[in-house]
Tab-separated table of C-alpha atoms and ligand atoms in Angstrom:
chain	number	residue	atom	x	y	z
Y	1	UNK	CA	-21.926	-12.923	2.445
Y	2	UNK	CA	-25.307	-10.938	2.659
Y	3	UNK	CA	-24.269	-8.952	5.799
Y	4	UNK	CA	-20.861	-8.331	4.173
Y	5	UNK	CA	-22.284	-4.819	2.754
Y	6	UNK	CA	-24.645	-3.259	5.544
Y	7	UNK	CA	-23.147	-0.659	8.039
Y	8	UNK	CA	-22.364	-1.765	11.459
Y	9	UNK	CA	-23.802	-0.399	13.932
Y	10	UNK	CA	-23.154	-1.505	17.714
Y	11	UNK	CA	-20.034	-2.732	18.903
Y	12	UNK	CA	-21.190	-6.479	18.216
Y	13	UNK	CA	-21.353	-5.597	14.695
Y	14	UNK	CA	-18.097	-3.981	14.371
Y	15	UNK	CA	-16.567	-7.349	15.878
Y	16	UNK	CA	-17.774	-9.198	13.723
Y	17	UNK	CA	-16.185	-7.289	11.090
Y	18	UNK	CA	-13.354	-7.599	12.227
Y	19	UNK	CA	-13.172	-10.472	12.632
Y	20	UNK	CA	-13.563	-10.972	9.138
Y	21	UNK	CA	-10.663	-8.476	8.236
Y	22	UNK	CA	-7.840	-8.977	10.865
Y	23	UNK	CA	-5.916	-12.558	10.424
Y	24	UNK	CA	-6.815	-14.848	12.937
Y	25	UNK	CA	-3.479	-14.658	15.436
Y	26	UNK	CA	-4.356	-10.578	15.503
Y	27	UNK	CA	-7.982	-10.966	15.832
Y	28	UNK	CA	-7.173	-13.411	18.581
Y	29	UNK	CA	-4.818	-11.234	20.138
Y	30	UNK	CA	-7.561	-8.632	20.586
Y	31	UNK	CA	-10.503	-10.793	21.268
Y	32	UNK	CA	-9.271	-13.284	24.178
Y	33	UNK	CA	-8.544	-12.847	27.618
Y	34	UNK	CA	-6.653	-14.864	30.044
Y	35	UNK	CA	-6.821	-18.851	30.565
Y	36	UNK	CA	-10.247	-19.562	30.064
Y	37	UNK	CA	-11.856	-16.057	29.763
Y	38	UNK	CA	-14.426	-16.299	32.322
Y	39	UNK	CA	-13.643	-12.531	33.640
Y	40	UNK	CA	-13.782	-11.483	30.079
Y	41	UNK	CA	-16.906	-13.047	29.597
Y	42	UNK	CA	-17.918	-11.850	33.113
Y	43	UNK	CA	-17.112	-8.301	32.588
Y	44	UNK	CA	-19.924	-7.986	29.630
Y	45	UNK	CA	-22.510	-9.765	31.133
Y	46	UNK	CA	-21.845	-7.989	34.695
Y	47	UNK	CA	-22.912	-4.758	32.842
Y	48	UNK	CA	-25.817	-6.476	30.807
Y	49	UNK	CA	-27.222	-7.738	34.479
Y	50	UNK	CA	-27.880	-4.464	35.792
Y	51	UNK	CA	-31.559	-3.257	34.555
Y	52	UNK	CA	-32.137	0.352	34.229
Y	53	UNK	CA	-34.877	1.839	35.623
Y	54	UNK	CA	-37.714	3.883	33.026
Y	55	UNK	CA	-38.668	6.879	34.098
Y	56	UNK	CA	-41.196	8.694	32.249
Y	57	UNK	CA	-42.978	12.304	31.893
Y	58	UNK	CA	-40.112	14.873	32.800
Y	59	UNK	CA	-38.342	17.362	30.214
Y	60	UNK	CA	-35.666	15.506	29.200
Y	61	UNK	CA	-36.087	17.698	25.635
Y	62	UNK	CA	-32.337	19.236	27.062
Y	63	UNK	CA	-29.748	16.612	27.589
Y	64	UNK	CA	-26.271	17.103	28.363
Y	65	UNK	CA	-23.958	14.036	28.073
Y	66	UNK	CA	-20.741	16.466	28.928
Y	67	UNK	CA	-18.324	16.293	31.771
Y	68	UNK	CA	-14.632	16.767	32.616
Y	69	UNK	CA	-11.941	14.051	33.164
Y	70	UNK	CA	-9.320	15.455	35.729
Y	71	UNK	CA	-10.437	18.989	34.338
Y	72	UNK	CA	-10.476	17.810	30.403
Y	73	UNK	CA	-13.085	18.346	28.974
Y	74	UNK	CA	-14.970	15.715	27.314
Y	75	UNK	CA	-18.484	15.609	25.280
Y	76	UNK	CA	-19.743	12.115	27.107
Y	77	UNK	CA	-17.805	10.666	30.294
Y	78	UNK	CA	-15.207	8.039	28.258
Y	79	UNK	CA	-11.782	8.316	26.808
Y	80	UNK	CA	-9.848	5.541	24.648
Y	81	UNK	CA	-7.916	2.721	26.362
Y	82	UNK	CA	-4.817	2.247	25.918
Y	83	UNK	CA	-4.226	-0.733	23.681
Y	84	UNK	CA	-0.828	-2.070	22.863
Y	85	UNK	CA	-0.401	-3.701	19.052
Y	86	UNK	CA	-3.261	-1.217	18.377
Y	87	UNK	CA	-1.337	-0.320	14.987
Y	88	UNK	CA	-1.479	-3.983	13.710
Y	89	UNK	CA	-5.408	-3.883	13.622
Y	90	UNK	CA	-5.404	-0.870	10.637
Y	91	UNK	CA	-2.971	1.090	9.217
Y	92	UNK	CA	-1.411	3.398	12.054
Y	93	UNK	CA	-4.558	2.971	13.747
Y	94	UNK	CA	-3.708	4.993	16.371
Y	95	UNK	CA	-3.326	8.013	14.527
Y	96	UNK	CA	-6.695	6.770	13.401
Y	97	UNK	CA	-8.398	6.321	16.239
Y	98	UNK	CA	-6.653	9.864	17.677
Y	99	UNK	CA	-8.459	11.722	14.887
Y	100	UNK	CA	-11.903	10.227	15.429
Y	101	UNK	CA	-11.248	10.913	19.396
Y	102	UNK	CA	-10.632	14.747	18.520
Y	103	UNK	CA	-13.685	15.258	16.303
Y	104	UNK	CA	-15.693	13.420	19.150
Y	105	UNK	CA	-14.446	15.710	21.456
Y	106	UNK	CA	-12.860	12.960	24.207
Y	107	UNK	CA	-9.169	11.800	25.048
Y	108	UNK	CA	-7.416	9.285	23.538
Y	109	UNK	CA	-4.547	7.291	25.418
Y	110	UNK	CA	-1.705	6.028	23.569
Y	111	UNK	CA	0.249	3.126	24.859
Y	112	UNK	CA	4.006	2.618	25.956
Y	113	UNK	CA	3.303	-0.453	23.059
Y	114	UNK	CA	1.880	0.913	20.831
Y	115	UNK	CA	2.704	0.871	17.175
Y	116	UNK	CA	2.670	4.554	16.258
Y	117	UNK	CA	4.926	6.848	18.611
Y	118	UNK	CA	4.665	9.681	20.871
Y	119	UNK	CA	5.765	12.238	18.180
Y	120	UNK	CA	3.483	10.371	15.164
Y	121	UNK	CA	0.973	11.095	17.429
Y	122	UNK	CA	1.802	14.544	18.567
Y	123	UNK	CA	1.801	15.713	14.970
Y	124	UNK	CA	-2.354	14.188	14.224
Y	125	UNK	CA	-3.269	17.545	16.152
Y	126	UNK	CA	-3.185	19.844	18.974
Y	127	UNK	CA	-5.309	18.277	20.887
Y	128	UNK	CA	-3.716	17.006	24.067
Y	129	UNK	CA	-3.779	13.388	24.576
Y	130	UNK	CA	-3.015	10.902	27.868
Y	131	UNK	CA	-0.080	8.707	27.805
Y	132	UNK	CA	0.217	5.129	29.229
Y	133	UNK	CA	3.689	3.873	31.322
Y	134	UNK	CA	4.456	0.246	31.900
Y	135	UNK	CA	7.555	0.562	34.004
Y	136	UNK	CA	10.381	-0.583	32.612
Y	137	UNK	CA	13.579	-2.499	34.505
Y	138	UNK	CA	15.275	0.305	32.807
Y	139	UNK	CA	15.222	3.443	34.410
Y	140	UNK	CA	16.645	6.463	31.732
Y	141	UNK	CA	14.102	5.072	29.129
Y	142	UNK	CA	10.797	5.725	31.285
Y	143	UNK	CA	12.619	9.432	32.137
Y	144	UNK	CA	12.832	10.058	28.236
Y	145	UNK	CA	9.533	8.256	27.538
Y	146	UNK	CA	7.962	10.975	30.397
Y	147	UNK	CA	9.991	14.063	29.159
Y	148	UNK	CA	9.027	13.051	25.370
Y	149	UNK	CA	5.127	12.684	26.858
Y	150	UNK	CA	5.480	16.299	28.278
Y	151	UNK	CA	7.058	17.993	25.336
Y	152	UNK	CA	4.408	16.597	23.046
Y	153	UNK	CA	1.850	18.164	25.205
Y	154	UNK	CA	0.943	15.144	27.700
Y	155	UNK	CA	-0.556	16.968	30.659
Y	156	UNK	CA	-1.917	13.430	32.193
Y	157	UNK	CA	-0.197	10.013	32.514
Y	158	UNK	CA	-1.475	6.780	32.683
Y	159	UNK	CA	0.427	4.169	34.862
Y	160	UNK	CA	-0.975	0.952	34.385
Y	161	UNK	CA	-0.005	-1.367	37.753
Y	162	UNK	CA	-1.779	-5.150	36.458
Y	163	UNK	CA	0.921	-6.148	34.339
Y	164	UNK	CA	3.894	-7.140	36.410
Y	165	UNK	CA	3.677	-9.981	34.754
Y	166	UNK	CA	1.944	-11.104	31.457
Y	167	UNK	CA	-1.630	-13.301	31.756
Y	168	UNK	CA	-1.023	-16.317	30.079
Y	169	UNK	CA	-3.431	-16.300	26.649
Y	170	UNK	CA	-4.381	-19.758	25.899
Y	171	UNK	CA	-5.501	-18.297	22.399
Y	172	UNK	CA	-1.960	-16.571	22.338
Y	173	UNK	CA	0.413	-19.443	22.593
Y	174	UNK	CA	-1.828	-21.371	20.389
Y	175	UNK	CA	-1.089	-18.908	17.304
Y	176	UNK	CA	2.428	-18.671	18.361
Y	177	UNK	CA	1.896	-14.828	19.663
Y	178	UNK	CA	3.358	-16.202	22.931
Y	179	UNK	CA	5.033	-18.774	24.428
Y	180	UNK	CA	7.749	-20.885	23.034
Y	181	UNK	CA	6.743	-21.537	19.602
Y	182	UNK	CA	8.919	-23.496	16.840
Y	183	UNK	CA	9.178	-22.061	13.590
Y	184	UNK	CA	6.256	-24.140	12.000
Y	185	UNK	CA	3.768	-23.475	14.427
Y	186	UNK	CA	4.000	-19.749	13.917
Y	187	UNK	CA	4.087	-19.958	10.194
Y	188	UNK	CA	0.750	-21.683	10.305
Y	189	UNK	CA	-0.690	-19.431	12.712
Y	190	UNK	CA	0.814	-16.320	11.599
Y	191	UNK	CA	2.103	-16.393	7.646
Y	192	UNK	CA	-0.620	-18.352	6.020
Y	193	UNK	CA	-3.267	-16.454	8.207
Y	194	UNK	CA	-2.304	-13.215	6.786
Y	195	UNK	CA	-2.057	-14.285	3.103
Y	196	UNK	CA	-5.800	-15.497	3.661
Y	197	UNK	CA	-6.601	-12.215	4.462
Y	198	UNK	CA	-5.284	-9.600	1.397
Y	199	UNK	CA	-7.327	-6.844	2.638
Y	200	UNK	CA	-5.567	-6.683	5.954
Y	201	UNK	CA	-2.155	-7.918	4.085
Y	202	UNK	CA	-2.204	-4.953	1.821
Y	203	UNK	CA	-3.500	-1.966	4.258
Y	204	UNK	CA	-1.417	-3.099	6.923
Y	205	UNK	CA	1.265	-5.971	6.704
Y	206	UNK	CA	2.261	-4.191	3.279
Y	207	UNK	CA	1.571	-0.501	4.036
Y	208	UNK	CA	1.196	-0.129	7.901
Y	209	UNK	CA	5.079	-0.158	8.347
Y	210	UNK	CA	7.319	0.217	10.497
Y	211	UNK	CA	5.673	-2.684	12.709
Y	212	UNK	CA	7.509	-1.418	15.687
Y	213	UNK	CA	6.730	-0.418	19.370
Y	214	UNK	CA	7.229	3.639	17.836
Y	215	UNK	CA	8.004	4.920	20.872
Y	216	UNK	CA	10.245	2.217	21.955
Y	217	UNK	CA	12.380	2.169	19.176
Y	218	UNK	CA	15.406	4.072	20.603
Y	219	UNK	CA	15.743	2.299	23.478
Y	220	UNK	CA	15.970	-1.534	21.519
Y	221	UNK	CA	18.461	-3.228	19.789
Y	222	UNK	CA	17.722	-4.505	16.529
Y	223	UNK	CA	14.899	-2.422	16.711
Y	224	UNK	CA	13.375	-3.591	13.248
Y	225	UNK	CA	13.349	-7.294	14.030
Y	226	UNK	CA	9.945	-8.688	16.187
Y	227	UNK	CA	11.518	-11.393	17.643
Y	228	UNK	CA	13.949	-9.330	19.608
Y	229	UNK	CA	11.308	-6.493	20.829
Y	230	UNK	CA	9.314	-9.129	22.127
Y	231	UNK	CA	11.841	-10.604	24.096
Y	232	UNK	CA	13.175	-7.128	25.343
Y	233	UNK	CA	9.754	-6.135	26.438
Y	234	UNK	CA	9.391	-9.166	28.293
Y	235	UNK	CA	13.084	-9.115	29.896
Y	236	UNK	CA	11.868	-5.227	30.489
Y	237	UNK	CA	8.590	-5.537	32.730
Y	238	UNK	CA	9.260	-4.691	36.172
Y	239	UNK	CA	7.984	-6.725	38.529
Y	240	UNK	CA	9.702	-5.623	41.927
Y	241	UNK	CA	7.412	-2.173	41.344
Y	242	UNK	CA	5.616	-1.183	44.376
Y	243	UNK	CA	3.899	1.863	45.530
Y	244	UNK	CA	7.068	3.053	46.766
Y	245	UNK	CA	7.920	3.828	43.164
Y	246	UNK	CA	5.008	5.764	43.005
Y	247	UNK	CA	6.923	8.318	44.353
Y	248	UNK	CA	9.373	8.376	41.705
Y	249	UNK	CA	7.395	8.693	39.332
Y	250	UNK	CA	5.341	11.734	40.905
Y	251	UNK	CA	9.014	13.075	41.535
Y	252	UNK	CA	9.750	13.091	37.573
Y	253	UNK	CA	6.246	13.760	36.583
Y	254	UNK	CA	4.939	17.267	36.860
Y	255	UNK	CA	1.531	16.492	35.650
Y	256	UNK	CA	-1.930	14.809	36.624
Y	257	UNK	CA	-1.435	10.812	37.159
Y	258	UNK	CA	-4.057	7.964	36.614
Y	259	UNK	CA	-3.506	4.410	37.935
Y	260	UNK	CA	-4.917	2.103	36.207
Y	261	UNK	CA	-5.511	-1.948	37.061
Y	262	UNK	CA	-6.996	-1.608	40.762
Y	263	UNK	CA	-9.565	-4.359	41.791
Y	264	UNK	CA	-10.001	-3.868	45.605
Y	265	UNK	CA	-11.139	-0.803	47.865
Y	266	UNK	CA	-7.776	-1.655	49.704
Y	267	UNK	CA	-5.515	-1.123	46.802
Y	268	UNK	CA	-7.793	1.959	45.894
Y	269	UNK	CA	-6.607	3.126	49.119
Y	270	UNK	CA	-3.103	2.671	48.469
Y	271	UNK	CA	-3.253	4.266	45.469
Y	272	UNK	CA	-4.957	7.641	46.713
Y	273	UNK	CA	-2.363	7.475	49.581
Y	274	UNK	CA	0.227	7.444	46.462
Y	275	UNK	CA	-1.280	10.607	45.360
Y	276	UNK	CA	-3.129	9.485	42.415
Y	277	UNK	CA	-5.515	11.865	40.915
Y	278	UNK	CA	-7.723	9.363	39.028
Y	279	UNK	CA	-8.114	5.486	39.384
Y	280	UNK	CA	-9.240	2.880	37.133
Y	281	UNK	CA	-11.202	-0.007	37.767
Y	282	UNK	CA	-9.498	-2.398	36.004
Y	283	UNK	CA	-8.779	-5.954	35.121
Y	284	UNK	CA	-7.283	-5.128	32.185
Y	285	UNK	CA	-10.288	-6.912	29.811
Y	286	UNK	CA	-10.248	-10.096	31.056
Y	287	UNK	CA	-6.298	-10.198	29.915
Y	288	UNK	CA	-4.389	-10.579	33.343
Y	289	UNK	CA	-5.925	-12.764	36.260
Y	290	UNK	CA	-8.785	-15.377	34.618
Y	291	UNK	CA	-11.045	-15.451	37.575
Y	292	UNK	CA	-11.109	-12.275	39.336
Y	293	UNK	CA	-14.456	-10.248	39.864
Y	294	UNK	CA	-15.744	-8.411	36.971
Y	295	UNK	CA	-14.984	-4.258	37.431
Y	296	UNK	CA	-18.750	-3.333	37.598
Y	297	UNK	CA	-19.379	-5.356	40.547
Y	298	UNK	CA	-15.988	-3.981	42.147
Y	299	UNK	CA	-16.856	-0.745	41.644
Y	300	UNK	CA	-19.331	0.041	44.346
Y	301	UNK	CA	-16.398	-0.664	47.006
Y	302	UNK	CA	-13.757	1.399	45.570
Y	303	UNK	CA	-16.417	4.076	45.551
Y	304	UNK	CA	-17.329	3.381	49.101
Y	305	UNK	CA	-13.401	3.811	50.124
Y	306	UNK	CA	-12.206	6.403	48.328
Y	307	UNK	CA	-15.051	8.755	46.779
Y	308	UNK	CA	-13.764	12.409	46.920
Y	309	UNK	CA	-10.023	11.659	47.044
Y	310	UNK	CA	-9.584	10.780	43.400
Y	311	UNK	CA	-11.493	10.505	40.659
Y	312	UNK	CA	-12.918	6.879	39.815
Y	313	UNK	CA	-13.072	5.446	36.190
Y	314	UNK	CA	-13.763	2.102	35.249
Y	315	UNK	CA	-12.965	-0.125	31.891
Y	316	UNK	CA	-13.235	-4.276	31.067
Y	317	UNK	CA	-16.570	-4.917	29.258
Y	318	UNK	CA	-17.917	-1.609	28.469
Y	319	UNK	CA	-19.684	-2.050	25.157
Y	320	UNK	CA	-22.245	0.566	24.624
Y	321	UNK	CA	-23.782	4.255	25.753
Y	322	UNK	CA	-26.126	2.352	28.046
Y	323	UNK	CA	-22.839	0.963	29.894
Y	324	UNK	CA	-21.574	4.113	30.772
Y	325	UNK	CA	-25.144	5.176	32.493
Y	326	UNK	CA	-24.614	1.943	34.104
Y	327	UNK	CA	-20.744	2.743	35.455
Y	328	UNK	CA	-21.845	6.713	36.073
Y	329	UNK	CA	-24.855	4.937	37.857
Y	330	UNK	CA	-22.754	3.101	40.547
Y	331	UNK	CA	-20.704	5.967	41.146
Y	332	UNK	CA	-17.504	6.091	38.360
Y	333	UNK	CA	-16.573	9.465	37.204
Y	334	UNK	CA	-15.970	8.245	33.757
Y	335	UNK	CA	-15.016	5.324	31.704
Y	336	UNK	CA	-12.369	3.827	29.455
Y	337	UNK	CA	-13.454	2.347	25.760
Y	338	UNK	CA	-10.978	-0.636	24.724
Y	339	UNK	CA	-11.781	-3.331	22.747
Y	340	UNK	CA	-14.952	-1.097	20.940
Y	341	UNK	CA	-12.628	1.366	19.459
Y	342	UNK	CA	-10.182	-1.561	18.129
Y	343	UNK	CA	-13.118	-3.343	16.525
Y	344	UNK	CA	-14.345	-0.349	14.729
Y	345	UNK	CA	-10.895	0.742	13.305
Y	346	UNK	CA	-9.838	-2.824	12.149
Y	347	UNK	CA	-13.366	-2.680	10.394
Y	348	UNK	CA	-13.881	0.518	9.200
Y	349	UNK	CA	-10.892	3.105	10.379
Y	350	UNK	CA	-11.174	5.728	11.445
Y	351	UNK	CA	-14.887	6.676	10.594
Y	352	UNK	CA	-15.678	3.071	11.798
Y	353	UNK	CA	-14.256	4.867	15.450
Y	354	UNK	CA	-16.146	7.738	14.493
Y	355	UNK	CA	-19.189	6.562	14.567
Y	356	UNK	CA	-18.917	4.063	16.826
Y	357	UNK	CA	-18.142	6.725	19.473
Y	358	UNK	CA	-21.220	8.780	17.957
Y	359	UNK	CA	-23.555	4.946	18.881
Y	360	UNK	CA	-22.246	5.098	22.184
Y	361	UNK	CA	-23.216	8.964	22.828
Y	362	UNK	CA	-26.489	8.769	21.439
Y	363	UNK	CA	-27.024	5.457	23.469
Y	364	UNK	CA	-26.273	7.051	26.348
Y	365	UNK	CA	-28.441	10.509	25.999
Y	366	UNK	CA	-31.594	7.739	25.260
Y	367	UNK	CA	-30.493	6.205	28.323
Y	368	UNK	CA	-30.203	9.765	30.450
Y	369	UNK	CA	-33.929	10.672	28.349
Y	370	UNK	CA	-35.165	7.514	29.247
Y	371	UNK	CA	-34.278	7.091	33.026
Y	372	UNK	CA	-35.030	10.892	33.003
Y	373	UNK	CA	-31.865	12.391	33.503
Y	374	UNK	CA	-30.842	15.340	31.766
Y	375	UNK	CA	-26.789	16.037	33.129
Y	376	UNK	CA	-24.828	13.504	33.954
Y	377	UNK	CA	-24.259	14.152	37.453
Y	378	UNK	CA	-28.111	12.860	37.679
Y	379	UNK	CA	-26.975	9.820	36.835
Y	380	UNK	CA	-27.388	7.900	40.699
Y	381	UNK	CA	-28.595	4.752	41.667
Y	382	UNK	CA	-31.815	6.147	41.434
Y	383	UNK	CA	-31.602	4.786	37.379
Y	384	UNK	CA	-31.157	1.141	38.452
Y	385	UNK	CA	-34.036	-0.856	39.239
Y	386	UNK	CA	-33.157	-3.366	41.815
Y	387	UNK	CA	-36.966	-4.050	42.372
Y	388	UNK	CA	-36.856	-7.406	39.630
J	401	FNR	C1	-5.152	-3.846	26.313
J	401	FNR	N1	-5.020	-3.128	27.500
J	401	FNR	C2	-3.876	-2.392	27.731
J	401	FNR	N2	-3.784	-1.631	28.867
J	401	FNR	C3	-2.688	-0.872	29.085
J	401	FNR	O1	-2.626	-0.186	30.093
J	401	FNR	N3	-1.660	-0.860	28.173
J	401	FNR	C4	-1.678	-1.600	27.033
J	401	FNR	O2	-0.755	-1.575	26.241
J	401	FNR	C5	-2.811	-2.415	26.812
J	401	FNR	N4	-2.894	-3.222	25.713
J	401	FNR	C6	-4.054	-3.885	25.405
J	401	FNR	C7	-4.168	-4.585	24.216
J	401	FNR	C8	-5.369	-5.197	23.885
J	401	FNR	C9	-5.492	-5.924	22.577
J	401	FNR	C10	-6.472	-5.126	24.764
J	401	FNR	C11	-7.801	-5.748	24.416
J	401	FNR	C12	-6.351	-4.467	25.963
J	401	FNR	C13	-6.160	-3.035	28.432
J	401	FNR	C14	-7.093	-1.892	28.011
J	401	FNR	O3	-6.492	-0.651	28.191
J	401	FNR	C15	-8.405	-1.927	28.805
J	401	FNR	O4	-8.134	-1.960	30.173
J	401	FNR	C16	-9.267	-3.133	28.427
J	401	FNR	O5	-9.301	-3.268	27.027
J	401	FNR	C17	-10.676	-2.984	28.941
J	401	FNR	O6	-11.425	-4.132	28.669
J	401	FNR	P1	-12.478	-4.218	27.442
J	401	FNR	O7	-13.545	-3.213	27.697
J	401	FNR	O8	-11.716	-3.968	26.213
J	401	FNR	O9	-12.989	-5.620	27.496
């Protein structure tokens, strides 16, 4: 009980919060990865492997940890994942976690699953924000999900390509999340875990409603019932999409386009061919494949192959400012925050995302003072030391 009270500071300690406040099947849902999580646990440690190099005695009294992401400006080189569910971890956390992106001063991306909609989010500010597309079976949706994007001011689009079919979650299926689960089993791991946590029952389960996918809502029957959005979701994921629908999509979308989920210089390839304008390095957290490499160790060959044609990000297992020196380090443009965020706004809302985000920037500028960088562009391999 005697760390219950003290602020939390790094992203550890904002996990372990909430931990504490989420019921177990949602902290679950957030926390795991695929089969037996070694890429989740991979990604992290990938990052903490790399040493950075100290670098001492030069003016480092001006630092400047801003950049641009496809020509948005942003005060340190990282936007929000998307995250799908995000609204079950706090009380419209999205619109949250939107508000603490804006007063940071980088983008947030909402998801195709998320809780709060297109037009909930739209009306936190007007501040542009990205937009993330799983492509659906069904056409005429994804056109009114892309012309709802563009009239609430989505200039950039996030396809996400790792999902054309859904990892198997061993802690998932276990709290009935997934899987084919009688009706006991998910009242154990579902009802009675929410009534042990009235904190989380009252700000969310009570007062968090509607508990749908907002900007799905239109397009499913029975909208209001869970049982029935999961399964149309499901029936919904497309997995005969190939890069051929690529040019679809760039036929019906005006604006800039990210794909995110690539793994392999090859693929990175085929996606600039596409006409992406960004990439991410992505394996989804841990979440899809169990077992491939961890993004950080990917990422030198997708910069090798396609440096220049498209802008590289990376995401899965950044966890702090020094991370991002790391990622900027080995040649990414920028990076995407995902669990970090979710942490901080099931602990603390949307000032825990606040200042979270704040942790990360100032970790980063120590890291930039430190290696003696001053702009980010300095950021090169010269910062790693590869001598120990
Ligand atoms: C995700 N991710 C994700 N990605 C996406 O494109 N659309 C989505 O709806 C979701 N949903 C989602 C839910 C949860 C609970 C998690 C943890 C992740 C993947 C996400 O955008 C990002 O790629 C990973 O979170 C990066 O890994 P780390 O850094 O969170 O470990």
């Amino acid at each position: 009980m005697g760390t219950l009270n003290l602020a939390p500071a790094s992203t550890a300690d904002y996990r372990r919060e909430a931990e504490r406040r989420l019921p177990r099947f949602l902290f679950d849902y957030l926390d795991g990865g695929a089969y037996q999580e070694r890429t989740l646990r991979e990604n992290v440690t990938a990052f903490e492997q790399l040493r950075l190099k100290q670098q001492v005695m030069r003016d480092v009294s001006q630092i400047d940890t801003r950049t641009e992401l496809l020509s948005h400006p942003a005060t340190f080189p990282a936007a929000l994942a998307p995250i799908g569910l995000g609204g079950m971890m706090a009380r419209r956390a999205e619109v949250q976690a939107k508000r603490a992106a804006d007063d940071i001063g980088i983008p947030f991306t909402l998801s195709t699953v998320a809780i709060c909609s297109i037009e909930e989010i739209a009306a936190v500010s007007n501040q542009p924000f990205w937009f993330q597309l799983y492509m659906l079976k069904d056409r005429g949706p994804v056109k009114e999900l892309l012309q709802r994007a563009r009239d609430a001011g989505v200039e950039t689009l996030v396809f996400t390509v790792d999902l054309a079919v859904l990892g198997a979650r061993y802690r998932d299926v276990r709290n009935g999340m997934s899987g084919a689960n009688g009706l006991w089993q998910r009242l154990r791991g579902q009802v009675i875990s929410a009534l042990l946590h009235p904190r989380w029952l009252w700000d969310v389960g009570l007062n968090g409603k509607p508990h749908t996918f907002g900007s799905l809502t239109a397009y499913v029957p029975n909208a209001s019932r869970p049982d029935d959005f999961q399964s149309w979701i499901t029936q919904q994921l497309d997995a005969s999409v190939t890069w051929k629908d690529i040019e679809w999509l760039r036929s019906i979308w005006p604006g800039k386009l990210v794909i995110k989920g690539i793994l392999s210089p090859e693929d990175a390839r085929s996606a600039v061919r596409a006409g992406a304008d960004a990439l991410v390095v992505s394996n989804h957290g841990g979440r899809q494949l169990d077992g491939v490499a961890p993004t950080i160790e990917m990422l030198p060959r997708v910069v090798e192959a396609i440096a220049g044609h498209a802008e590289i990000w990376v995401d899965s297992g950044v966890r702090s400012g020094q991370d991002i020196a790391k990622a900027l380090a080995l040649g990414a443009d920028g990076t995407l925050i995902g669990r970090p965020w979710v942490y901080a706004v099931a602990a603390r809302g949307e000032d825990g995302v606040r200042k979270l985000l704040n942790t990360f920037r100032s970790e980063l500028r120590v890291a930039m003072a430190l290696t003696g960088c001053t702009d980010v562009k300095a950021l090169t391999r010269e910062i790693l030391d590869t001598s120990v």
